[in-house]
Amino acid sequence: MLALFGQGLMQAATPLNIMYIAFGVIWGIIGGAIPGISASVAMSLLLPLTFGMDPAHSLPMLAAVYVGAEYGGSIPAILIKTPGTGAAAATVLDGYEMQRKGLGGKALCISLYAGVLGGLVSVIILVFSTLPLARFALKFGPSQYFWMAMMGLSIVGAVSGKDPMKGIISAAFGLFLAIIGMDKFTSTQRFTFGVFRLSEGLDLIPVLVGLFALSEVFRQIFSGEIFNVIKDRIKMTYPSKKELAAVTPIVLACGAMGSVVGALPGAGATIASWIGYSETKMFCKNNETFGTGDIRGVAAPESANNAVPAGGLIPLLALGIPGSNSTAILMVGFSLAGISCGPMLFINQPQVPYGLMASMFVAQIVLLFVGLMMLRPCVYITSIKKIYLTSAIMLFAFIGAFSTTNDIYSVILVLVFGLIGFVMKELGFAPAATVLGFVLGELVEGNLRRTMQMSRGSMDIFFAGGLNKFFIALTILGVLFPYISKWISSRRKAAA
Amino acid sequence: MKKSILAKVVSVAALFITCGAAFAAGKYDNWPEKDIHIVYYTRPGSGGDTFLRNMAVAVKNKLNGHNIVIENLIDPSGAVPWGRVQRAPQDGYTLACLSTTVVTADLIGHSPVKYPDFAYVCALGNDPQYVFTRKDMQFDTLPELIDYAKKNPGKLNWGTAAPTSASTICSAEIIRTTGIDVNRIVFDTGGDTLVNILGGFCDVGVGEYVDMRPQVEAGNLKLIALLARDRNSLNVPTTTVENGFNIVFERLRGLAAPAGTDPELVARMAEVFKAALDDEKFKKYLADEAIEGKFVDGAAFLASYDGVAATIKDNEAALRGKKN
């Protein structure tokens, strides 16, 4: 195993391969940073280039795009509150707050550090435990997915600000948004009001961009902040050694968690980043600073979502089943190269999977260098006059939305959700909780109904098995977390 | 002199007739003169998308140096991508890749796109459906499965993909015609069904070979029936008389242009795309994925989808989730 990985590293580290990987990483960062051009879209745009290419070059290049895109999504999330990908939504909460305090450069550094380290952790896990993790992933059925999603939902208190009830209402609104469209079980229309385009359901990107980016633009316009003049140019700030050391355990833990979530078909980077954020907040001391620009709130989701690409290779390579859109495109790359993924791949051509793992390792190193080079130009963006920057954000948001469906429909959705997000914030509701409900809604509802179909209505199935019990315990802990947290801080205050 | 004038007139007339005939015969001989856009409705990497991409590579030499650009406009209902093709210019440069989902989306999914409203170009392959199960299940054939289900009503978990998928239509047809009582579990994709069968959460599924091939080759899954008239290279028993059933489901994959496209242009397109079936690499791909490569002209292609429509109507209640 290690010998094959070593061989793969030797091959991946040749100048030609590094060039392909670097191109893939840069392309991925650009794709990830543009809302609407997700990792899978960036990969599929490159796919025609791979026709006739040596698979030893084409597959690492495609994998590198995936790695780059997961990092790229965090750049606009931090700088302009516009998550480039769904996976970067959780990074907005603390990343953008850091930027507002003039610490955008530091937030980008933390994101890069967490992304690269989380990615490296996941590649190491991939090398040593692809087959056992693939077998573990098969232990997740509908009831396990249901509880995992419930665990994610239970942290609504962590993202709802001061009023938990308003947070719950916001999350319930997100759940409602998730059920709009054609019911996948009965082919009936739900809450589409005769608008056929709504039967497709709402796309994540217009909802995210509207609730986060456009609502922020509206806030700046109505508060007059848009006309503020930036007196000093924002300086590049780097995290201290102490800060890096403080986030390292979080990064390692979230990297491992992201690898496991990545291995679960259908879960993906968006779920991983929310779980990373919420579990970190729950288990960290002094967590009241989360949501106000805490570096741990950037490190956790970024490590988790950057670990997903390598984790996502587990079901693809070991089972022949792509668990996400991005790994499905990698599978096309394999198919065009005449290679079949699945259990026999490790027996017939073991050099192929280990070669790809080595390429992902090299891609993380390349990402570190490319990311460092991009830091200063990125931070410069925030020094632009506010009115120009805001106009650019609006343009960016609309172009990103337009590119998801290539028509005006998504642009209208962005506008609608921008207004909704603005009104929600003015009334003290939490758009982040709405996003959480929306992201997890389909997972909750679909798996609830599947489980009920299996048991013919019996509830016992939800409580059977160790995995279900584990997730139930974490769900209860998540629900009680705001109250426990409040109790602990009141005790501390009393003691002081 | 007269002879000479007559000869000149005849020569000029002949020249005109020849030129006219040549012009008429070769009106589209130079097609394509720019890149062709083929719109598909699922994500890259799906069975249909992989078929399309392999086909695009196979006909590359016939495109006069131009390319096929595949546009994945992801929309499970198909309304957006197919609607776009229906509204596109009838110039042969915007085509749709169709599967039976265009029929189900129309009849079950309330799509505004009506499946007959295209100029059907040709189909290049039949991607059949298989009934499959885990290696440790106690049945090896479809009659054994039916017998088991009848002895254990409500015990078998039968996984299907989205309501508009071929997997769902075929499952509904088998369940309805045999009268078995199973738990029909609806997943998003064929891949999800597969994972749940491997994990022991489901027992039986219907799907395409491209999804399950790695697990079949590894011996973790077994194919117990092929929903076709004749056995194919995998030698799986069919759902016809040999097994005591009469279920045949043809799942053609092919191309269509906007309705009203000049039939001569359609014929030219069919001629170009037919060449894919002569490409050795494409033939190998079809053989590896157990897809029956065959050329079906536009009329027969549409007629096949009419047959799918009839099967859907027979199973409408089950497809709308009103019964198992």
XYZ file of C-alpha atoms in Angstrom, chain B residues 24-167:
144
model
C -30.550 19.274 -53.645
C -28.804 15.999 -52.827
C -25.976 17.673 -51.026
C -27.833 20.467 -49.272
C -26.495 19.339 -45.905
C -23.414 17.434 -47.037
C -21.216 19.976 -45.292
C -23.055 19.691 -41.967
C -21.709 20.393 -39.401
C -20.132 23.713 -40.228
C -19.771 24.752 -36.587
C -19.853 23.161 -33.139
C -22.928 21.123 -32.209
C -24.470 21.665 -28.773
C -26.123 18.632 -27.235
C -28.184 19.314 -24.145
C -28.552 16.671 -21.455
C -30.692 16.815 -18.347
C -28.604 15.052 -15.701
C -25.294 15.695 -14.039
C -22.070 14.725 -15.747
C -21.216 11.141 -14.865
C -24.690 9.669 -15.044
C -25.230 6.638 -17.284
C -26.784 8.729 -20.062
C -24.135 11.428 -19.824
C -21.324 8.865 -20.034
C -23.008 7.307 -23.090
C -23.261 10.718 -24.736
C -19.667 11.663 -24.023
C -18.342 8.370 -25.382
C -20.503 8.823 -28.492
C -19.207 12.375 -28.947
C -15.640 11.093 -28.966
C -16.577 8.304 -31.416
C -17.965 10.682 -34.085
C -15.272 13.318 -33.719
C -13.730 12.471 -37.112
C -17.065 12.997 -38.871
C -17.579 16.551 -37.686
C -15.427 18.381 -40.255
C -13.080 19.516 -37.511
C -15.850 20.839 -35.281
C -16.793 19.634 -31.818
C -19.742 18.383 -29.836
C -20.309 20.582 -26.801
C -22.252 18.776 -24.095
C -24.357 21.042 -21.918
C -25.587 19.532 -18.680
C -28.632 21.595 -17.743
C -29.445 19.679 -14.610
C -33.177 19.436 -14.089
C -34.799 16.147 -13.054
C -38.006 17.107 -14.843
C -36.107 17.743 -18.061
C -38.376 20.693 -18.774
C -35.608 23.290 -18.858
C -33.106 21.482 -21.101
C -35.629 19.907 -23.438
C -37.733 23.053 -23.580
C -34.614 24.903 -24.642
C -34.019 22.468 -27.489
C -37.648 22.670 -28.592
C -37.332 26.447 -28.852
C -33.889 26.383 -30.531
C -33.342 27.212 -34.226
C -33.982 24.237 -36.496
C -30.465 24.386 -37.907
C -29.059 21.147 -36.525
C -26.728 22.760 -34.027
C -28.797 22.401 -30.868
C -29.868 18.854 -30.123
C -31.221 16.947 -27.164
C -29.999 13.600 -25.951
C -33.097 11.694 -24.910
C -33.829 8.765 -22.679
C -37.174 7.347 -21.595
C -37.301 10.044 -18.899
C -38.647 12.448 -21.542
C -41.756 10.246 -21.649
C -42.165 9.868 -17.886
C -41.547 13.566 -17.273
C -44.336 14.343 -19.723
C -46.839 11.783 -18.435
C -45.988 11.614 -14.728
C -43.979 14.750 -13.978
C -46.396 17.224 -15.579
C -43.588 18.612 -17.725
C -44.720 21.149 -20.319
C -42.398 19.385 -22.759
C -44.423 16.834 -24.740
C -42.254 13.916 -25.784
C -43.558 13.658 -29.391
C -42.736 17.340 -30.039
C -39.236 16.722 -31.405
C -37.736 15.721 -34.723
C -36.362 12.349 -33.652
C -32.945 11.860 -35.293
C -31.888 8.366 -34.306
C -31.141 6.130 -31.339
C -27.810 4.409 -31.009
C -28.292 2.020 -28.153
C -30.654 0.183 -25.903
C -29.524 0.451 -22.289
C -31.604 -2.302 -20.702
C -32.755 -2.660 -17.133
C -31.873 -5.571 -14.858
C -33.450 -6.920 -11.706
C -30.630 -7.377 -9.217
C -30.084 -8.388 -5.629
C -27.357 -8.984 -3.045
C -25.244 -12.127 -3.355
C -26.552 -13.566 -0.060
C -30.261 -13.346 -0.908
C -31.939 -16.717 -1.147
C -33.252 -16.321 -4.691
C -31.320 -16.548 -7.956
C -34.062 -16.137 -10.530
C -37.082 -13.914 -10.969
C -39.598 -16.784 -10.451
C -37.808 -17.602 -7.160
C -37.965 -13.950 -6.133
C -41.685 -13.764 -6.905
C -42.264 -17.003 -5.033
C -40.334 -15.653 -2.001
C -42.268 -12.373 -2.085
C -45.585 -14.220 -2.206
C -44.628 -16.365 0.780
C -43.376 -13.298 2.707
C -45.784 -10.444 1.954
C -44.545 -7.036 3.045
C -41.065 -8.296 3.904
C -39.045 -7.475 0.811
C -37.675 -3.937 0.446
C -37.667 -3.040 -3.245
C -35.565 0.025 -4.081
C -36.281 2.243 -7.048
C -34.868 5.538 -8.286
C -36.879 8.732 -8.879
C -40.524 8.335 -10.013
C -39.597 9.393 -13.535
C -36.818 6.810 -13.918
C -36.901 3.642 -16.009
C -36.090 1.734 -12.824
